[in-house]
């Protein structure tokens, strides 16, 4: 049963400009972690703010646990929604201590209960020792956890996180990310978080929703979105995609690497691009091959090779870290993927290499 | 040689990389601090040695009354300025008030008008007998219309609120502008209504700016002489003035001064306490300005309020001064008097005002540099102490500076006595804090690595200062200088008490003519004074967070 239902949500900020969000629909189940991912300005933060009630939609409806939060006729203000939010800049109240910040959402509760709840949350985010500090006395990671505890304190039915890790430096980010996911999962919390980092979205979300120019391009399980991108944008944005031109043929797509049966022709288009990731591509040294090894990138656990096909198309191939092959050598490239490959209509000339 | 060096490093908390620092800087800064703090200390010494009978006399008679009067006025004006300043700042920074761009500038400009000139104008307009508005109303309705006269407590509170609210307005306006929208959003998602959010989050976050503004207003009121004297409301400052100029009872004046300074120090201490630990430097990467609040049906009343304030504090005073000046120029007799007092001409007053204020500004900025450099580059206990000492002028009203200088100069620097330099010295001591704060802020913004780069490229410390530090910090230093110039130009009581015989400034001339009721005659000088003050003020307003 779905906890949150978003239907045909639209919002534009200025009359002249493009809509910030256009016709967004999705549902979210109880206990689910959804990642909204996309480049900056794609509408993911606006979607989050619409759900929180910090913006009013122009059209569409939002239901939370069966209750109508926003529609053309109704608007529940943010303070009555029971939706928690962690802000990108954390928005910790600078005039309040860590304790008071976390207790801020608990007004109305008896003092003893407030104290108990705050202590419980401080324990949860492992900040018991810092209860008396002010926000400016905390490190970035600590602020992040205080913001999380503050949002969780009133036990919201839905938690929203706006770029929650973007202010942390790279090595702290991975660690805090895992901490936060563990906390949310241990509480069985339902949460939506916004990120522009595909890796973050893939590793943190139970499902992810890819936004592009105010539209929801695809929503689904991370592996599904990664391996079966619904649009060319998703394929590009979710990372590491090369595009190999081909021509629809009976039983697959005909390319310079031969007939690829894993690729199914897209909607009757004859000229297509096949999405290939580094793990789909393999090669062997061969003087009579169809490509040149152009560059090798050592990534620690593995090597990534960039191969230039004779047609000029570049493909990447991932290899074990022990595989050391000379740059400049000729190679025969072939496709090792056993899963279906995503195929899109050919992009107009310029972006992709010509055949 | 190695030992003193090490001691110095420990004492000033020098970072390791600043090896080779010498003692010249702390010595210079300390010297300036002593110079600035001396008058304050001297007043307390004199008060302590005034003898029990002087205290007794004052305690029995007027001290309590004066204390109550002064505190009541300071509280009323501070509260009024807070209310007016914060609501106007909210309207021009956070709402869709029509014309807010223009109002933003106009609402800050009354700072250029000394409160006593404002009081002259409002008195001329409103006083029951012979006031311009009652007269107009009487000729309109055929009978005298009863209007409240702007005198006494409420009159002083009204006029002083009108001319001090810009401190609060500017500081809270800056705070509103840097306030991140996500704080308010966060409060909303945590269950607060917009109204609760304003009281529980917005106002507390603005607190540092509000307190700083309130402090400036309160200290201004404690030091105010011209307005309260004109509107016949007795405070410490006016009582001390009378003791000094009329009765010439220096012992009584010392006692009164020490109590007044005590009140000012209390205000400073209170502000420091209330600021507390929560120092709110919290602009983060994802700062987002809040959307403007829609006033809806309140747009018109809000606009009327803003226009009313602008009129009463800026347009009407300027208009009246202009009208008077024009009519002064129309009447040859009055014109001759306006441009001449005894053997002195208008040019003399103007020149005297300008050179004393400019010299005070120049000296204040120059002398603020050692303390500011010490605070910015070698922060530590000693730097903080010196910086605090350099800022005691805040707590010393003009009349007290005057008393202290009269006594000190008479005794230790007789060659200065009876020269205009004593006036300059008073301006310097009183307004030094503004220069120190501006210079500290300007130098703190400069990364030390700039100076280190210059050193690594072969410049000596002195060359580095003149070729790198000074040019980069110059805008901030000029802002401090402009502030000192502005406030010195407006300074009345110290000038009145310390000027050599026959040494008139614009402020002195305006005041002398106005107390005798020659408003039209005083108008050209007053107008020139306001225009001269508008110049540095507009420079200051262009570089915003100056009053911090």
PDB file of C-alpha atoms in Angstrom, chain A residues 134-227:
ATOM      1  CA  UNK A 134      25.811  25.566  19.425  1.00  0.00           C
ATOM      2  CA  UNK A 135      25.661  24.747  15.708  1.00  0.00           C
ATOM      3  CA  UNK A 136      28.717  26.825  14.829  1.00  0.00           C
ATOM      4  CA  UNK A 137      30.778  24.698  17.213  1.00  0.00           C
ATOM      5  CA  UNK A 138      30.050  21.515  15.261  1.00  0.00           C
ATOM      6  CA  UNK A 139      31.767  19.903  12.287  1.00  0.00           C
ATOM      7  CA  UNK A 140      29.911  19.402   9.025  1.00  0.00           C
ATOM      8  CA  UNK A 141      29.150  15.757   9.707  1.00  0.00           C
ATOM      9  CA  UNK A 142      27.909  16.526  13.199  1.00  0.00           C
ATOM     10  CA  UNK A 143      25.610  19.262  11.913  1.00  0.00           C
ATOM     11  CA  UNK A 144      24.266  16.822   9.376  1.00  0.00           C
ATOM     12  CA  UNK A 145      23.348  14.336  12.085  1.00  0.00           C
ATOM     13  CA  UNK A 146      21.773  17.033  14.279  1.00  0.00           C
ATOM     14  CA  UNK A 147      19.645  18.099  11.325  1.00  0.00           C
ATOM     15  CA  UNK A 148      18.600  14.482  10.827  1.00  0.00           C
ATOM     16  CA  UNK A 149      17.776  14.026  14.511  1.00  0.00           C
ATOM     17  CA  UNK A 150      15.783  17.260  14.552  1.00  0.00           C
ATOM     18  CA  UNK A 151      13.736  16.194  11.545  1.00  0.00           C
ATOM     19  CA  UNK A 152      13.129  12.716  13.018  1.00  0.00           C
ATOM     20  CA  UNK A 153      12.185  13.938  16.495  1.00  0.00           C
ATOM     21  CA  UNK A 154       8.465  14.590  15.866  1.00  0.00           C
ATOM     22  CA  UNK A 155       8.224  11.122  14.226  1.00  0.00           C
ATOM     23  CA  UNK A 156       7.149  12.388  10.822  1.00  0.00           C
ATOM     24  CA  UNK A 157       5.358   9.923   8.595  1.00  0.00           C
ATOM     25  CA  UNK A 158       7.655  10.988   5.762  1.00  0.00           C
ATOM     26  CA  UNK A 159      11.190  12.350   5.849  1.00  0.00           C
ATOM     27  CA  UNK A 160      12.586  14.546   3.082  1.00  0.00           C
ATOM     28  CA  UNK A 161      16.313  15.124   2.650  1.00  0.00           C
ATOM     29  CA  UNK A 162      17.534  17.865   0.293  1.00  0.00           C
ATOM     30  CA  UNK A 163      21.070  17.119  -0.937  1.00  0.00           C
ATOM     31  CA  UNK A 164      21.856  15.896   2.560  1.00  0.00           C
ATOM     32  CA  UNK A 165      25.489  15.046   1.904  1.00  0.00           C
ATOM     33  CA  UNK A 166      26.554  17.742  -0.516  1.00  0.00           C
ATOM     34  CA  UNK A 167      28.257  19.944   2.088  1.00  0.00           C
ATOM     35  CA  UNK A 168      30.471  17.110   3.308  1.00  0.00           C
ATOM     36  CA  UNK A 169      33.850  16.403   1.806  1.00  0.00           C
ATOM     37  CA  UNK A 170      34.245  13.263  -0.232  1.00  0.00           C
ATOM     38  CA  UNK A 171      35.747  10.890   2.319  1.00  0.00           C
ATOM     39  CA  UNK A 172      33.289  11.854   5.068  1.00  0.00           C
ATOM     40  CA  UNK A 173      30.395  11.556   2.657  1.00  0.00           C
ATOM     41  CA  UNK A 174      30.581   7.811   2.138  1.00  0.00           C
ATOM     42  CA  UNK A 175      30.751   7.172   5.859  1.00  0.00           C
ATOM     43  CA  UNK A 176      27.892   9.530   6.816  1.00  0.00           C
ATOM     44  CA  UNK A 177      25.804   8.144   3.960  1.00  0.00           C
ATOM     45  CA  UNK A 178      26.052   4.626   5.305  1.00  0.00           C
ATOM     46  CA  UNK A 179      25.304   5.868   8.831  1.00  0.00           C
ATOM     47  CA  UNK A 180      22.213   7.696   7.670  1.00  0.00           C
ATOM     48  CA  UNK A 181      20.911   4.785   5.640  1.00  0.00           C
ATOM     49  CA  UNK A 182      21.411   2.477   8.613  1.00  0.00           C
ATOM     50  CA  UNK A 183      19.531   4.887  10.912  1.00  0.00           C
ATOM     51  CA  UNK A 184      16.621   5.307   8.509  1.00  0.00           C
ATOM     52  CA  UNK A 185      16.379   1.559   7.878  1.00  0.00           C
ATOM     53  CA  UNK A 186      16.537   0.746  11.601  1.00  0.00           C
ATOM     54  CA  UNK A 187      13.590   3.080  12.188  1.00  0.00           C
ATOM     55  CA  UNK A 188      11.670   1.789   9.209  1.00  0.00           C
ATOM     56  CA  UNK A 189      11.389   5.402   8.057  1.00  0.00           C
ATOM     57  CA  UNK A 190       9.913   6.383   4.736  1.00  0.00           C
ATOM     58  CA  UNK A 191      12.163   8.930   3.091  1.00  0.00           C
ATOM     59  CA  UNK A 192      12.799  10.802  -0.118  1.00  0.00           C
ATOM     60  CA  UNK A 193      16.165  12.340  -0.715  1.00  0.00           C
ATOM     61  CA  UNK A 194      17.463  14.547  -3.452  1.00  0.00           C
ATOM     62  CA  UNK A 195      20.926  14.214  -4.914  1.00  0.00           C
ATOM     63  CA  UNK A 196      22.793  15.088  -8.072  1.00  0.00           C
ATOM     64  CA  UNK A 197      25.280  12.293  -7.483  1.00  0.00           C
ATOM     65  CA  UNK A 198      24.273   9.114  -9.374  1.00  0.00           C
ATOM     66  CA  UNK A 199      26.522   6.934  -7.281  1.00  0.00           C
ATOM     67  CA  UNK A 200      24.814   8.220  -4.133  1.00  0.00           C
ATOM     68  CA  UNK A 201      21.393   7.591  -5.633  1.00  0.00           C
ATOM     69  CA  UNK A 202      22.312   4.072  -6.734  1.00  0.00           C
ATOM     70  CA  UNK A 203      23.786   3.023  -3.415  1.00  0.00           C
ATOM     71  CA  UNK A 204      21.295   4.689  -1.082  1.00  0.00           C
ATOM     72  CA  UNK A 205      17.862   4.455  -2.627  1.00  0.00           C
ATOM     73  CA  UNK A 206      15.554   1.445  -2.681  1.00  0.00           C
ATOM     74  CA  UNK A 207      14.232   3.024  -5.839  1.00  0.00           C
ATOM     75  CA  UNK A 208      15.354   6.024  -7.745  1.00  0.00           C
ATOM     76  CA  UNK A 209      13.629   8.620  -9.853  1.00  0.00           C
ATOM     77  CA  UNK A 210      15.591  10.406 -12.575  1.00  0.00           C
ATOM     78  CA  UNK A 211      14.545  13.999 -13.262  1.00  0.00           C
ATOM     79  CA  UNK A 212      15.363  16.020 -16.335  1.00  0.00           C
ATOM     80  CA  UNK A 213      14.095  19.498 -17.144  1.00  0.00           C
ATOM     81  CA  UNK A 214      11.216  19.292 -14.709  1.00  0.00           C
ATOM     82  CA  UNK A 215      10.039  15.898 -15.897  1.00  0.00           C
ATOM     83  CA  UNK A 216      10.304  12.475 -14.351  1.00  0.00           C
ATOM     84  CA  UNK A 217      12.231  10.452 -16.912  1.00  0.00           C
ATOM     85  CA  UNK A 218      12.262   7.112 -15.148  1.00  0.00           C
ATOM     86  CA  UNK A 219      11.529   5.628 -11.761  1.00  0.00           C
ATOM     87  CA  UNK A 220      12.518   2.156 -10.626  1.00  0.00           C
ATOM     88  CA  UNK A 221      14.952  -0.041  -8.752  1.00  0.00           C
ATOM     89  CA  UNK A 222      18.567   1.150  -9.053  1.00  0.00           C
ATOM     90  CA  UNK A 223      19.794  -1.822 -11.077  1.00  0.00           C
ATOM     91  CA  UNK A 224      16.809  -1.593 -13.376  1.00  0.00           C
ATOM     92  CA  UNK A 225      17.341   2.098 -14.042  1.00  0.00           C
ATOM     93  CA  UNK A 226      21.033   1.535 -14.515  1.00  0.00           C
ATOM     94  CA  UNK A 227      20.757  -1.392 -16.889  1.00  0.00           C
TER      95      UNK A 227
END
